[in-house]
């Protein structure tokens, strides 16, 4: 059984990178009149409480979105305005808090739901029994009927069923927990299948940057797949650095803390690289803990 719960990690630096890119991609898709669909293969619970027990236990949001939000408030009078992509993402977060409670944080399905137009569609998959139930309840509470569907299905399998979407415009978001080693195999398989079925769709894949050979190989494999398909790609990473947590008395091993992650996007909006190159220096400066903090935005095509 899976033990990963995104409630412990909601709003951390990895969510900041992934959700900022997600907002920018959705805004770009909404520029054209034709409807688009989003297939969110690993959706989580959809909505989180940053003052809930899980988030408070980990404290990760404090080193993530919460460290960025005050800059939006009046106290930042003398600071330069935030780069557009960062301001836009934080605006979506604040809008969620104004609707769902002061410390509510939107997961990827709620971010997408906030930016869908009436004819756009979202399908969100989750298999953890508790989170799948929460996802269904949370999405149901939005009262959007058939526009938004929660599915308790294997996110790696749904591409065969739902991709391409009928409108032939869409975003495939793949954000696994990488809790099991096979995720590192299934992610490139999913991208290969997605590109075979719908070569012009946007596909965004998040991954942790950790010292494991399969994690190191993953972005290289994704780049090779995009290149074989002759499609442009963007790869953005964010590292915050920081000390490894110490093992406390009674603990078998020291807890792990993610210090960097990346998002790989095939067929990215042409404006995205510039937006991220403007936003990530500010994010790195605010969230970075030491000289290991940094970012990169690579593109091809
Ligand atoms: N995308 C979410 C967001 O940005 O708010 C966070 C998702 S979290 C990183 C990964 C989720 O994938 C977890 O909730 C986990 O239970 C779920 N999961 C793991 N394996 C899955 C699978 N095969 N199919 C669908 N969901 C899965």
Tab-separated table of C-alpha atoms and ligand atoms in Angstrom:
chain	number	residue	atom	x	y	z
A	1	UNK	CA	0.000	0.000	0.000
A	2	UNK	CA	1.194	3.512	-0.800
A	3	UNK	CA	2.271	5.615	2.165
A	4	UNK	CA	2.878	8.903	0.293
A	5	UNK	CA	0.363	11.634	1.164
A	6	UNK	CA	0.722	14.938	-0.630
A	7	UNK	CA	-0.823	16.756	2.353
A	8	UNK	CA	2.632	16.613	4.013
A	9	UNK	CA	4.287	18.270	1.019
A	10	UNK	CA	1.625	20.675	-0.296
A	11	UNK	CA	3.036	24.118	-1.038
A	12	UNK	CA	6.679	23.038	-0.786
A	13	UNK	CA	9.356	24.267	-3.221
A	14	UNK	CA	8.560	21.430	-5.636
A	15	UNK	CA	4.898	22.491	-5.735
A	16	UNK	CA	5.999	26.088	-6.293
A	17	UNK	CA	7.984	25.095	-9.394
A	18	UNK	CA	5.356	22.688	-10.746
A	19	UNK	CA	2.302	24.814	-9.980
A	20	UNK	CA	3.855	28.013	-11.306
A	21	UNK	CA	4.577	26.218	-14.592
A	22	UNK	CA	1.079	24.697	-14.555
A	23	UNK	CA	-0.595	28.098	-14.204
A	24	UNK	CA	1.498	29.501	-17.072
A	25	UNK	CA	0.684	26.544	-19.372
A	26	UNK	CA	-3.048	26.760	-18.603
A	27	UNK	CA	-3.099	30.508	-19.223
A	28	UNK	CA	-1.466	29.904	-22.576
A	29	UNK	CA	-3.949	27.171	-23.530
A	30	UNK	CA	-6.782	29.552	-22.659
A	31	UNK	CA	-5.550	32.149	-25.150
A	32	UNK	CA	-7.222	30.300	-28.046
A	33	UNK	CA	-10.996	29.954	-28.274
A	34	UNK	CA	-10.973	26.176	-28.889
A	35	UNK	CA	-11.658	24.226	-25.709
A	36	UNK	CA	-8.867	22.204	-24.087
A	37	UNK	CA	-8.752	19.212	-21.740
A	38	UNK	CA	-6.420	18.420	-18.880
A	39	UNK	CA	-5.610	14.848	-17.878
A	40	UNK	CA	-4.046	14.936	-14.403
A	41	UNK	CA	-2.665	11.408	-13.956
A	42	UNK	CA	-1.572	11.709	-10.299
A	43	UNK	CA	-3.892	14.252	-8.755
A	44	UNK	CA	-3.591	13.911	-4.968
A	45	UNK	CA	-6.462	15.159	-2.799
A	46	UNK	CA	-6.973	18.384	-4.751
A	47	UNK	CA	-7.149	20.776	-1.800
A	48	UNK	CA	-4.941	21.051	1.285
A	49	UNK	CA	-4.829	22.917	4.582
A	50	UNK	CA	-1.449	24.447	5.287
A	51	UNK	CA	-2.486	24.842	8.938
A	52	UNK	CA	-3.567	21.185	9.109
A	53	UNK	CA	-1.628	18.601	11.065
A	54	UNK	CA	0.128	17.034	8.070
A	55	UNK	CA	1.465	20.334	6.730
A	56	UNK	CA	2.446	21.542	10.196
A	57	UNK	CA	4.274	18.282	10.938
A	58	UNK	CA	6.480	18.590	7.870
A	59	UNK	CA	6.766	22.384	7.823
A	60	UNK	CA	7.518	22.178	4.094
A	61	UNK	CA	5.071	24.883	3.008
A	62	UNK	CA	6.862	27.306	5.361
A	63	UNK	CA	9.979	26.862	3.216
A	64	UNK	CA	7.881	27.060	0.065
A	65	UNK	CA	4.792	29.017	-0.864
A	66	UNK	CA	4.394	30.633	2.574
A	67	UNK	CA	7.842	32.189	2.219
A	68	UNK	CA	6.719	33.755	-1.054
A	69	UNK	CA	3.238	34.940	-0.159
A	70	UNK	CA	4.046	37.919	2.128
A	71	UNK	CA	5.719	39.560	-0.853
A	72	UNK	CA	2.241	39.883	-2.363
A	73	UNK	CA	0.893	41.812	0.607
A	74	UNK	CA	1.115	45.524	1.407
A	75	UNK	CA	4.326	45.083	3.388
A	76	UNK	CA	6.212	44.617	0.128
A	77	UNK	CA	5.547	48.234	-0.883
A	78	UNK	CA	9.175	48.971	-1.593
A	79	UNK	CA	9.978	45.679	-3.279
A	80	UNK	CA	10.031	45.561	-7.049
A	81	UNK	CA	6.922	43.955	-8.572
A	82	UNK	CA	7.040	40.178	-8.789
A	83	UNK	CA	7.733	38.539	-12.155
A	84	UNK	CA	4.445	37.834	-13.929
A	85	UNK	CA	4.450	34.015	-13.702
A	86	UNK	CA	5.177	34.090	-9.971
A	87	UNK	CA	2.574	36.796	-9.305
A	88	UNK	CA	0.027	34.848	-11.343
A	89	UNK	CA	0.667	31.588	-9.427
A	90	UNK	CA	0.508	33.365	-6.057
A	91	UNK	CA	-2.698	35.071	-7.171
A	92	UNK	CA	-4.273	31.658	-7.860
A	93	UNK	CA	-3.144	30.461	-4.406
A	94	UNK	CA	-4.581	33.543	-2.709
A	95	UNK	CA	-7.816	33.230	-4.628
A	96	UNK	CA	-8.095	29.624	-3.414
A	97	UNK	CA	-7.525	30.792	0.172
A	98	UNK	CA	-10.207	33.450	-0.172
A	99	UNK	CA	-12.712	30.804	-1.349
A	100	UNK	CA	-11.763	27.813	0.776
A	101	UNK	CA	-10.212	29.237	3.958
A	102	UNK	CA	-7.188	31.354	4.869
A	103	UNK	CA	-4.651	28.514	4.823
A	104	UNK	CA	-6.157	26.479	1.982
A	105	UNK	CA	-3.694	25.497	-0.744
A	106	UNK	CA	-4.754	24.286	-4.208
A	107	UNK	CA	-3.349	21.041	-5.552
A	108	UNK	CA	-3.020	20.612	-9.305
A	109	UNK	CA	-6.739	19.724	-9.846
A	110	UNK	CA	-7.891	22.857	-8.000
A	111	UNK	CA	-5.406	25.042	-9.875
A	112	UNK	CA	-6.698	23.610	-13.139
A	113	UNK	CA	-10.323	23.954	-12.036
A	114	UNK	CA	-9.708	27.634	-11.258
A	115	UNK	CA	-8.462	28.299	-14.789
A	116	UNK	CA	-10.873	26.218	-16.885
A	117	UNK	CA	-13.346	28.017	-19.110
A	118	UNK	CA	-16.881	26.605	-19.406
A	119	UNK	CA	-16.091	24.264	-22.339
A	120	UNK	CA	-12.715	23.075	-21.032
A	121	UNK	CA	-12.481	19.726	-19.210
A	122	UNK	CA	-10.490	18.089	-16.426
A	123	UNK	CA	-10.048	14.415	-15.607
A	124	UNK	CA	-8.089	13.785	-12.406
A	125	UNK	CA	-6.851	10.328	-11.320
A	126	UNK	CA	-5.840	9.203	-7.846
A	127	UNK	CA	-5.453	5.699	-6.409
A	128	UNK	CA	-4.680	6.227	-2.709
A	129	UNK	CA	-7.954	5.189	-1.039
A	130	UNK	CA	-8.133	8.180	1.335
A	131	UNK	CA	-6.924	10.759	-1.160
A	132	UNK	CA	-9.104	9.379	-3.967
A	133	UNK	CA	-12.129	9.856	-1.709
A	134	UNK	CA	-10.998	13.348	-0.689
A	135	UNK	CA	-10.353	14.250	-4.327
A	136	UNK	CA	-13.850	13.154	-5.341
A	137	UNK	CA	-15.398	15.119	-2.446
A	138	UNK	CA	-13.294	18.207	-3.021
A	139	UNK	CA	-13.986	18.308	-6.753
A	140	UNK	CA	-17.678	17.569	-6.183
A	141	UNK	CA	-17.832	20.576	-3.841
A	142	UNK	CA	-16.936	22.830	-6.781
A	143	UNK	CA	-20.294	21.931	-8.362
A	144	UNK	CA	-18.890	21.782	-11.893
A	145	UNK	CA	-20.800	18.651	-12.937
A	146	UNK	CA	-19.405	16.805	-15.947
A	147	UNK	CA	-16.782	19.435	-16.638
A	148	UNK	CA	-14.560	17.902	-13.960
A	149	UNK	CA	-14.242	14.171	-13.282
A	150	UNK	CA	-12.391	12.454	-10.451
A	151	UNK	CA	-11.284	8.911	-11.330
A	152	UNK	CA	-9.968	6.259	-8.973
A	153	UNK	CA	-7.766	4.773	-11.662
A	154	UNK	CA	-4.129	4.058	-12.362
A	155	UNK	CA	-2.863	7.323	-13.820
A	156	UNK	CA	-0.335	5.513	-15.990
A	157	UNK	CA	-3.128	3.604	-17.710
A	158	UNK	CA	-5.558	6.403	-18.502
A	159	UNK	CA	-3.600	7.804	-21.443
A	160	UNK	CA	-4.817	4.836	-23.500
A	161	UNK	CA	-8.420	5.693	-22.640
A	162	UNK	CA	-8.539	9.461	-22.705
A	163	UNK	CA	-5.681	10.738	-24.861
A	164	UNK	CA	-6.071	12.564	-27.185
A	165	UNK	CA	-9.047	14.475	-25.849
A	166	UNK	CA	-11.944	15.098	-28.278
A	167	UNK	CA	-11.019	18.776	-28.679
A	168	UNK	CA	-7.459	17.762	-29.643
A	169	UNK	CA	-6.039	20.479	-27.451
A	170	UNK	CA	-4.794	19.542	-24.070
A	171	UNK	CA	-2.334	19.124	-21.252
A	172	UNK	CA	-1.232	15.804	-19.810
A	173	UNK	CA	0.116	16.406	-16.304
A	174	UNK	CA	2.076	13.510	-14.802
A	175	UNK	CA	3.152	14.044	-11.214
A	176	UNK	CA	3.809	10.693	-9.524
A	177	UNK	CA	5.161	10.261	-6.009
A	178	UNK	CA	8.061	8.058	-7.268
A	179	UNK	CA	7.492	6.009	-4.167
A	180	UNK	CA	8.056	2.836	-6.084
A	181	UNK	CA	11.040	2.356	-8.366
A	182	UNK	CA	8.852	1.265	-11.283
A	183	UNK	CA	7.510	4.855	-11.562
A	184	UNK	CA	10.849	5.762	-13.151
A	185	UNK	CA	10.121	3.210	-15.900
A	186	UNK	CA	6.430	3.965	-16.241
A	187	UNK	CA	6.911	7.723	-16.686
A	188	UNK	CA	8.930	7.481	-19.941
A	189	UNK	CA	6.550	4.762	-21.145
A	190	UNK	CA	3.654	7.123	-20.510
A	191	UNK	CA	5.345	9.965	-22.399
A	192	UNK	CA	6.143	7.666	-25.320
A	193	UNK	CA	2.534	6.515	-25.488
A	194	UNK	CA	1.217	10.081	-25.149
A	195	UNK	CA	3.432	11.336	-27.993
A	196	UNK	CA	2.442	8.402	-30.200
A	197	UNK	CA	-1.244	9.119	-29.650
A	198	UNK	CA	-1.173	12.915	-29.671
A	199	UNK	CA	2.134	14.382	-30.788
A	200	UNK	CA	1.017	18.022	-30.523
A	201	UNK	CA	-0.427	17.821	-26.993
A	202	UNK	CA	1.391	19.485	-24.127
A	203	UNK	CA	2.850	17.004	-21.623
A	204	UNK	CA	4.287	18.125	-18.290
A	205	UNK	CA	6.161	15.702	-16.056
A	206	UNK	CA	7.491	16.467	-12.587
A	207	UNK	CA	10.335	14.514	-11.003
A	208	UNK	CA	12.450	14.689	-7.839
A	209	UNK	CA	16.172	15.335	-8.154
A	210	UNK	CA	17.671	12.842	-5.740
A	211	UNK	CA	20.880	10.820	-5.702
A	212	UNK	CA	19.497	7.678	-7.364
A	213	UNK	CA	20.656	6.511	-10.797
A	214	UNK	CA	17.095	6.140	-12.118
A	215	UNK	CA	16.206	9.702	-10.996
A	216	UNK	CA	19.346	11.011	-12.689
A	217	UNK	CA	18.524	9.146	-15.906
A	218	UNK	CA	14.872	10.181	-16.106
A	219	UNK	CA	15.227	13.698	-17.623
A	220	UNK	CA	17.728	12.339	-20.161
A	221	UNK	CA	15.239	9.684	-21.196
A	222	UNK	CA	12.436	12.250	-21.477
A	223	UNK	CA	14.598	14.545	-23.620
A	224	UNK	CA	15.484	11.609	-25.899
A	225	UNK	CA	11.784	10.762	-26.349
A	226	UNK	CA	10.845	14.347	-27.209
A	227	UNK	CA	13.764	14.559	-29.617
A	228	UNK	CA	12.843	11.263	-31.324
A	229	UNK	CA	9.319	12.597	-31.793
A	230	UNK	CA	10.759	15.851	-33.186
A	231	UNK	CA	8.954	17.906	-30.551
A	232	UNK	CA	10.218	20.953	-28.654
A	233	UNK	CA	10.810	20.618	-24.925
A	234	UNK	CA	11.587	22.707	-21.863
A	235	UNK	CA	13.272	21.475	-18.718
A	236	UNK	CA	13.210	23.652	-15.596
A	237	UNK	CA	14.775	22.765	-12.264
A	238	UNK	CA	14.750	24.402	-8.852
A	239	UNK	CA	17.161	23.527	-6.050
A	240	UNK	CA	16.845	25.071	-2.604
A	241	UNK	CA	19.869	23.387	-0.990
A	242	UNK	CA	19.982	23.173	2.805
A	243	UNK	CA	21.354	20.779	5.376
A	244	UNK	CA	20.222	17.168	5.360
A	245	UNK	CA	17.942	16.598	8.387
A	246	UNK	CA	19.676	14.866	11.325
A	247	UNK	CA	18.658	11.490	12.672
A	248	UNK	CA	16.906	11.990	16.004
A	249	UNK	CA	17.228	9.583	18.962
A	250	UNK	CA	14.887	6.649	18.399
A	251	UNK	CA	14.789	7.094	14.617
A	252	UNK	CA	16.181	4.208	12.528
A	253	UNK	CA	17.458	6.643	9.903
A	254	UNK	CA	17.496	10.371	9.280
A	255	UNK	CA	14.348	11.681	7.575
A	256	UNK	CA	14.828	12.626	3.952
A	257	UNK	CA	13.998	16.092	2.686
A	258	UNK	CA	13.673	16.865	-0.971
A	259	UNK	CA	16.076	19.625	-1.976
A	260	UNK	CA	15.552	19.868	-5.732
A	261	UNK	CA	13.147	18.886	-8.454
A	262	UNK	CA	12.495	19.376	-12.130
A	263	UNK	CA	9.634	19.748	-14.533
A	264	UNK	CA	9.936	18.521	-18.101
A	265	UNK	CA	7.457	19.877	-20.647
A	266	UNK	CA	6.977	18.717	-24.223
A	267	UNK	CA	5.400	21.230	-26.636
A	268	UNK	CA	5.731	24.045	-24.084
A	269	UNK	CA	4.178	27.447	-24.769
A	270	UNK	CA	6.815	29.530	-26.555
A	271	UNK	CA	6.565	32.157	-23.803
A	272	UNK	CA	7.211	29.770	-20.920
A	273	UNK	CA	11.017	29.756	-20.912
A	274	UNK	CA	11.135	33.551	-20.655
A	275	UNK	CA	8.511	33.579	-17.918
A	276	UNK	CA	10.382	30.986	-15.848
A	277	UNK	CA	13.760	32.651	-16.423
A	278	UNK	CA	12.270	35.835	-14.998
A	279	UNK	CA	10.502	34.171	-12.048
A	280	UNK	CA	12.957	31.513	-10.866
A	281	UNK	CA	15.742	33.900	-9.760
A	282	UNK	CA	13.260	35.505	-7.337
A	283	UNK	CA	12.015	32.112	-6.137
A	284	UNK	CA	15.604	30.884	-5.686
A	285	UNK	CA	16.571	34.005	-3.800
A	286	UNK	CA	13.576	33.707	-1.439
A	287	UNK	CA	13.629	29.928	-0.905
A	288	UNK	CA	17.311	29.101	-1.316
A	289	UNK	CA	19.103	28.104	1.859
A	290	UNK	CA	22.739	28.067	0.817
A	291	UNK	CA	25.121	28.002	-2.143
A	292	UNK	CA	23.529	24.786	-3.406
A	293	UNK	CA	20.368	26.698	-4.317
A	294	UNK	CA	19.859	27.448	-7.998
A	295	UNK	CA	17.715	26.937	-11.059
A	296	UNK	CA	18.009	26.203	-14.729
A	297	UNK	CA	15.696	26.508	-17.697
A	298	UNK	CA	16.807	24.519	-20.735
A	299	UNK	CA	14.939	24.376	-24.012
A	300	UNK	CA	15.197	22.735	-27.381
A	301	UNK	CA	13.227	23.162	-30.560
B	1	LIG	N1	-0.394	16.453	-8.649
B	1	LIG	C1	-0.692	16.751	-7.260
B	1	LIG	C2	-0.551	18.240	-7.050
B	1	LIG	O1	0.277	18.870	-7.728
B	1	LIG	O2	-1.264	18.788	-6.229
B	1	LIG	C3	0.205	15.996	-6.311
B	1	LIG	C4	0.326	14.545	-6.610
B	1	LIG	S1	1.361	13.636	-5.536
B	1	LIG	C5	2.974	14.179	-5.920
B	1	LIG	C6	1.308	12.062	-6.292
B	1	LIG	C7	-0.019	11.344	-6.088
B	1	LIG	O3	-0.064	10.219	-6.959
B	1	LIG	C8	-0.239	10.800	-4.689
B	1	LIG	O4	-1.421	11.319	-4.161
B	1	LIG	C9	-0.349	9.282	-4.884
B	1	LIG	O5	-1.278	8.664	-4.019
B	1	LIG	C10	-0.812	9.211	-6.312
B	1	LIG	N2	-0.511	7.959	-7.023
B	1	LIG	C11	0.506	7.084	-6.838
B	1	LIG	N3	0.469	6.118	-7.787
B	1	LIG	C12	-0.581	6.395	-8.591
B	1	LIG	C13	-1.102	5.800	-9.771
B	1	LIG	N4	-0.558	4.702	-10.292
B	1	LIG	N5	-2.179	6.368	-10.359
B	1	LIG	C14	-2.750	7.493	-9.847
B	1	LIG	N6	-2.286	8.116	-8.719
B	1	LIG	C15	-1.221	7.574	-8.114
